[in-house]
Short mmCIF file of C-alpha atoms in Angstrom, two decimals:
data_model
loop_
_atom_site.label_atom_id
_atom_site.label_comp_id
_atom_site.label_asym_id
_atom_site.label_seq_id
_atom_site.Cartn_x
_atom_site.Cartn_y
_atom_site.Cartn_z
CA UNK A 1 -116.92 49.79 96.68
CA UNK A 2 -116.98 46.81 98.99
CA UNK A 3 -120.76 45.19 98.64
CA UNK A 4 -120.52 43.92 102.23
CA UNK A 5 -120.18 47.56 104.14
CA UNK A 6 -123.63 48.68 104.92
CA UNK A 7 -125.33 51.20 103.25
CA UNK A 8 -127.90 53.41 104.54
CA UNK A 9 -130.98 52.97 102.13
CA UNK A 10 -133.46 55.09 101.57
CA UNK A 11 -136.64 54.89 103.46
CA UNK A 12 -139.90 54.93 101.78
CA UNK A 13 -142.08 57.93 101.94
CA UNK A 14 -144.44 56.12 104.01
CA UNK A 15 -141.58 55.68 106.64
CA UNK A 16 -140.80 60.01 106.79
CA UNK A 17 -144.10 61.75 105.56
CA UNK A 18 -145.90 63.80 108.23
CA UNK A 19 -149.34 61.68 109.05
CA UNK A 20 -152.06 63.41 107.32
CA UNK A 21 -155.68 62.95 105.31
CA UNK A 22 -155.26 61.85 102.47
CA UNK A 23 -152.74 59.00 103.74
CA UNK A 24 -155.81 58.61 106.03
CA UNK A 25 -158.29 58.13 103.28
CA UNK A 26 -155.68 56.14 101.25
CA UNK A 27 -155.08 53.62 104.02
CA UNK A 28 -158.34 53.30 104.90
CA UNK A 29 -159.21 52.59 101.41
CA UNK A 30 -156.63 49.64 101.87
CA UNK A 31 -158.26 48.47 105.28
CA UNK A 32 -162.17 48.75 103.75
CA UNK A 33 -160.85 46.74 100.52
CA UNK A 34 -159.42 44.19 102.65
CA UNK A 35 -162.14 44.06 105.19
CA UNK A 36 -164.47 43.16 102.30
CA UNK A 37 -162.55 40.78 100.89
CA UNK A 38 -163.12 38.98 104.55
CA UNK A 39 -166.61 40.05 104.20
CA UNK A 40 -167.13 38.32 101.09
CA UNK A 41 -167.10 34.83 103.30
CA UNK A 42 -170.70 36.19 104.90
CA UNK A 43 -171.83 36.63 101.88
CA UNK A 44 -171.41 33.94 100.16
CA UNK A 45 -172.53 32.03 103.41
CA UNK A 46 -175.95 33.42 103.27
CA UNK A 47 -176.19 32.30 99.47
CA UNK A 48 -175.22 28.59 100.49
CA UNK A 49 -177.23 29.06 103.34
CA UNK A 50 -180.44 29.96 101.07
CA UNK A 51 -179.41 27.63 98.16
CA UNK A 52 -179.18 24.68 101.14
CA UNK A 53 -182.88 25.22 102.09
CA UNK A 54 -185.15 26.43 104.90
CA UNK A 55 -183.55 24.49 107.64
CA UNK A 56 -179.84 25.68 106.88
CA UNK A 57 -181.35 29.87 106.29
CA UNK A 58 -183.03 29.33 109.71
CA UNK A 59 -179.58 28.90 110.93
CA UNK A 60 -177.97 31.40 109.15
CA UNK A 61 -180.75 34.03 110.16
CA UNK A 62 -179.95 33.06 113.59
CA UNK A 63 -175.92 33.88 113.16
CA UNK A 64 -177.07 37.18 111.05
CA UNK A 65 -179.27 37.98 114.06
CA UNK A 66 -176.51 37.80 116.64
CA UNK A 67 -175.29 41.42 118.14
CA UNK A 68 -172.11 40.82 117.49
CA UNK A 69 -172.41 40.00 114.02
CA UNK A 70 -174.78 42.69 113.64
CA UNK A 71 -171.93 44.76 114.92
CA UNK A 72 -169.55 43.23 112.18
CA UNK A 73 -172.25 43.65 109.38
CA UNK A 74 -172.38 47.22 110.17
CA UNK A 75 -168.37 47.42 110.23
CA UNK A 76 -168.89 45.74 106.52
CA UNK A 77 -171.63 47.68 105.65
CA UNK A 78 -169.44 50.81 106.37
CA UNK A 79 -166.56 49.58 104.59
CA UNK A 80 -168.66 49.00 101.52
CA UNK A 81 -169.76 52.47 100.83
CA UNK A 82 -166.61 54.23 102.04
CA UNK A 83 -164.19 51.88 99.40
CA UNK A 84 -167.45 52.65 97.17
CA UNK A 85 -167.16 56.69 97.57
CA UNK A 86 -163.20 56.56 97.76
CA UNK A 87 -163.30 54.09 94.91
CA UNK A 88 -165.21 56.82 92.28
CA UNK A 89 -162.56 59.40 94.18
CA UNK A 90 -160.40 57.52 92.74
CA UNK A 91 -161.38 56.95 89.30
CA UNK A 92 -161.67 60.15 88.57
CA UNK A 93 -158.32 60.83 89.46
CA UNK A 94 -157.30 58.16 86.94
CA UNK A 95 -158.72 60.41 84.28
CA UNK A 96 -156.41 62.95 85.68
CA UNK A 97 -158.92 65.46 87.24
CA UNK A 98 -159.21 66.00 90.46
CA UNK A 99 -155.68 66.05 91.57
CA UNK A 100 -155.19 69.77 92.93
CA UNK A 101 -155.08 70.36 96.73
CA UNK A 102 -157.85 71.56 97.22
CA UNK A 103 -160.48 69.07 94.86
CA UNK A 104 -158.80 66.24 96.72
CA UNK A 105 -159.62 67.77 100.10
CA UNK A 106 -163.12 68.14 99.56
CA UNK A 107 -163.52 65.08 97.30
CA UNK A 108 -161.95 63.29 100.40
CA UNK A 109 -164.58 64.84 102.98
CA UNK A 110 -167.15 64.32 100.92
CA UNK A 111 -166.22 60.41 100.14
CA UNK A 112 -165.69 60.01 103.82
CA UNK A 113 -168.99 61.98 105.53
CA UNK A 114 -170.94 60.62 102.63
CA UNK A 115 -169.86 57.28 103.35
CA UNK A 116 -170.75 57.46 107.30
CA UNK A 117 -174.43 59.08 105.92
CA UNK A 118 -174.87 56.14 103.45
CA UNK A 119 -174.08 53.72 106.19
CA UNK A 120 -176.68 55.51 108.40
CA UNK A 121 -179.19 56.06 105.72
CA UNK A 122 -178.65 52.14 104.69
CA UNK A 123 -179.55 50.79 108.68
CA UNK A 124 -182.38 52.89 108.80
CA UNK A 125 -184.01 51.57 105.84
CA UNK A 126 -182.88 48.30 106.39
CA UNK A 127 -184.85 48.85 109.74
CA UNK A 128 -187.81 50.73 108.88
CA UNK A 129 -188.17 47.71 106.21
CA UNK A 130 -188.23 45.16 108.85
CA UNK A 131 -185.61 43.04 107.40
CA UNK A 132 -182.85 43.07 109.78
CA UNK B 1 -132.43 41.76 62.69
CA UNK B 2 -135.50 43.47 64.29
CA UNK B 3 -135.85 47.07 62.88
CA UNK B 4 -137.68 47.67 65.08
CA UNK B 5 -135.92 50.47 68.04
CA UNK B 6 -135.63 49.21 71.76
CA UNK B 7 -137.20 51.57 73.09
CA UNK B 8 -140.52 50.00 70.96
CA UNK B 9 -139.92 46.58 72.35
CA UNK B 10 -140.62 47.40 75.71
CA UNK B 11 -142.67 50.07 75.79
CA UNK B 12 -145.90 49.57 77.90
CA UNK B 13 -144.22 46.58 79.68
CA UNK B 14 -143.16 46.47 82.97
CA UNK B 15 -140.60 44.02 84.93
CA UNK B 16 -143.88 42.15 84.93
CA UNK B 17 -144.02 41.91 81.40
CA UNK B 18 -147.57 42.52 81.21
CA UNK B 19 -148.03 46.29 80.72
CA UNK B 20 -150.83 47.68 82.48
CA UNK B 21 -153.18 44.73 82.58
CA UNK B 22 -153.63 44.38 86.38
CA UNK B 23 -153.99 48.00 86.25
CA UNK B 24 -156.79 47.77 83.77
CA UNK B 25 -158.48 45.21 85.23
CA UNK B 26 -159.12 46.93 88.69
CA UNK B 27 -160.45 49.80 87.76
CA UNK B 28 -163.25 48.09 84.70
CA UNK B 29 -164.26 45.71 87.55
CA UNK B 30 -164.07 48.60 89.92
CA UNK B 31 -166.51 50.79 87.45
CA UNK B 32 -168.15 47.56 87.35
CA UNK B 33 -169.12 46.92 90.75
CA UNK B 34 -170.45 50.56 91.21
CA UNK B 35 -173.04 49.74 89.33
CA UNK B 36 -173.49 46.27 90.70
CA UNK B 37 -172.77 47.41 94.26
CA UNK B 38 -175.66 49.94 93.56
CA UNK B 39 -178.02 47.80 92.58
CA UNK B 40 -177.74 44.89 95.15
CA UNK B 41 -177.51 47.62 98.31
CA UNK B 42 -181.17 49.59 96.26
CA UNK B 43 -182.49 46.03 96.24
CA UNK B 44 -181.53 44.45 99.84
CA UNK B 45 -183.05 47.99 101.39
CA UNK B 46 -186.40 47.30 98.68
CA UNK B 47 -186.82 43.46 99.93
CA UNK B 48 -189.77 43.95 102.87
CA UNK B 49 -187.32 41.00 104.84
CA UNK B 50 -185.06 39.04 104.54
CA UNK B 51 -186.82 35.82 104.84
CA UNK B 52 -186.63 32.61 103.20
CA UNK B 53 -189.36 32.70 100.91
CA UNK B 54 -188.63 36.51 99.88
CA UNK B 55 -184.98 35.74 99.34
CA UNK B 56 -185.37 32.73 97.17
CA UNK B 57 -187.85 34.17 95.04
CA UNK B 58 -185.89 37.55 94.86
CA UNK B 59 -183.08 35.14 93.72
CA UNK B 60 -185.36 32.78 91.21
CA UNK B 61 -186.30 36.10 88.81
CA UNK B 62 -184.01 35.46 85.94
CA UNK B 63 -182.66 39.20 85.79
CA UNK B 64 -181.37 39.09 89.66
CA UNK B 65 -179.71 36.26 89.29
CA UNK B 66 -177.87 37.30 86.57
CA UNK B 67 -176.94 40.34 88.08
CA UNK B 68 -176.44 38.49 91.30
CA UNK B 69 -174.05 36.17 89.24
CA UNK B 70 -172.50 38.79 87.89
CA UNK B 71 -171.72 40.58 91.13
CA UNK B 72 -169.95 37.55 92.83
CA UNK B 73 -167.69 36.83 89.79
CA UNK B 74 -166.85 40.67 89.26
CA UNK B 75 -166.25 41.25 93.04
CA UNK B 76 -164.10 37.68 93.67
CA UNK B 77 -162.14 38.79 90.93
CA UNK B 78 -161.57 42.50 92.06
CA UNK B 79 -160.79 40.87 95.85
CA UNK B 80 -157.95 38.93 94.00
CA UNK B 81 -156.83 41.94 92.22
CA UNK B 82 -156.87 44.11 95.10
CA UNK B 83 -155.75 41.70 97.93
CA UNK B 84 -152.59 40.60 95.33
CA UNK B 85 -151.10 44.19 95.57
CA UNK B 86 -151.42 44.20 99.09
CA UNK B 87 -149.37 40.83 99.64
CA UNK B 88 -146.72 42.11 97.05
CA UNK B 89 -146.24 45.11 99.00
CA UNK B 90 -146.43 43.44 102.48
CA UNK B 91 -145.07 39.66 101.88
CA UNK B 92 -141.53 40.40 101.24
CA UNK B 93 -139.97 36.71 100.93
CA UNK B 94 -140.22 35.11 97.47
CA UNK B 95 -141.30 31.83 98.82
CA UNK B 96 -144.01 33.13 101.30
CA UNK B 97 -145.52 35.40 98.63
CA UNK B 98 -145.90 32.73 96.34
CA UNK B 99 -147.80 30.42 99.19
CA UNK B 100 -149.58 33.10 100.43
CA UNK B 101 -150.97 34.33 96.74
CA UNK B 102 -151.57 30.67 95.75
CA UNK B 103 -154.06 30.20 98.49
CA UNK B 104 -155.74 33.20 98.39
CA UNK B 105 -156.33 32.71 94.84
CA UNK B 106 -157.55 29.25 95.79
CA UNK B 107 -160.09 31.01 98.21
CA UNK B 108 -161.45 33.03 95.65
CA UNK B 109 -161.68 31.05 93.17
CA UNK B 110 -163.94 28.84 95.44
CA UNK B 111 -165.83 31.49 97.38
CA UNK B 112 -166.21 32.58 93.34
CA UNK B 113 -167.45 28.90 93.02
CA UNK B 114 -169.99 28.23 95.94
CA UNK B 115 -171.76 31.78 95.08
CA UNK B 116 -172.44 31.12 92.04
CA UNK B 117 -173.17 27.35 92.16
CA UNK B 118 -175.74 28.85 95.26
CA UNK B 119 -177.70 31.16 93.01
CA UNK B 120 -178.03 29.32 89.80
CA UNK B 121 -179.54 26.13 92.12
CA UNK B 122 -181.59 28.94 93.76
CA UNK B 123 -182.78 30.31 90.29
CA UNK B 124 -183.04 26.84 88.61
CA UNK B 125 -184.48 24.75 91.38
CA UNK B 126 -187.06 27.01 92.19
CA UNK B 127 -190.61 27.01 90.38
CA UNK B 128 -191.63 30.85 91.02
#
């Protein structure tokens, strides 16, 4: 076989699978996991911010207090408890359960509308508290 | 000469020669950080505000910061996990995957770093 004459190679499933949920959930697990790794930056601002005294919080509080950052904190905040729900979806699929059509469906639904009530649930709190 | 078959040597390693270890290691810090994550989300919504003086005394009691110590470390080190599959599977040239892993892990290591360093000078320096 000559090694120059070009073969055609086979694509990868992500390439010829019909889109559907659960490559939904699973990419979006991807996105929320990276999304907090970006995340992690504001958070470990507003530790440096509170370790560097009064003056330097003040000026944190006013970034946090921004509407566009609140708009990104709520993006985060989002992100957090749907990797958090998809996360537990999938550790108990490492134990092997789970796995069936129909369990994944559901488990998927639930980690996804619990994750949009969590977010919800979180903000109002987070509100009501007074400490946004 | 090994008696042993080859099949034995190199079962449970990969072409990475380290078995299952990244594996393993996302999913204890995963289980991990559900408990963390829990906590710090319960205790952010539980703080009245988010002031100064609330948020430095949250993070002077010995058993936050701990947990808050805890929490960077375990995340940071889940972000590297997590973030490394995703430039093995992306970043296709040797060279760039290298660079690119290199600094990320430089970036967590030090976001790893300042967190920390923040909340033990938080929980030392304070006298509540």
């Amino acid at each position: 076989m000559n090694s120059t004459t070009k073969h055609p190679r086979p694509l990868s499933p992500f390439w010829n699978y019909r889109w559907q949920y659960s490559n939904t959930l699973s990419i979006l697990n991807r996105l929320t996991g990276c999304a907090l790794s970006v995340g992690l930056i504001l958070f470990v601002y507003w530790l440096i911010a509170a370790a560097s005294g009064e003056a330097s919080y003040a000026n944190a509080q006013t970034v946090f207090a921004h509407p566009l950052t609140k708009l990104v904190l709520f993006g985060f905040s989002f992100a957090f408890f749907y990797h958090l729900a998809n996360g537990i979806r999938h550790l108990v699929w490492d134990t092997g359960r789970g796995l069936e059509r129909s369990a994944a469906r559901t488990s998927g639904w639930v980690a996804f509308v619990g994750s949009v009530v969590l977010t919800i649930l979180f903000w109002a709190l987070v509100l009501a508290g007074g400490a946004a | 000469m090994s008696l042993r078959s080859p099949i034995g040597r190199v079962l449970g390693y990969g072409a990475a020669k380290e078995g299952v270890g990244h594996w393993w290691s996302q999913r204890v810090t995963s289980v991990a950080l559900v408990i963390l994550g829990l906590w710090f989300v319960t205790a952010l919504v539980r703080l009245p505000d988010l002031s100064y003086a609330l948020v430095t005394a949250w993070l002077a009691q010995p058993v936050n910061a701990v947990l808050m110590t805890l929490l960077v470390a375990t995340t940071v080190y889940h972000s590297k996990l997590g973030v490394q599959v995703v430039v093995e599977d992306y970043v296709t040239t040797a060279g760039t995957k290298v660079v690119t892993m290199l600094v990320l892990n430089f970036l967590h290591v030090a976001l790893g770093a300042l967190g920390i360093f923040a909340i033990l000078k938080i929980a030392f320096g304070a006298s509540a």
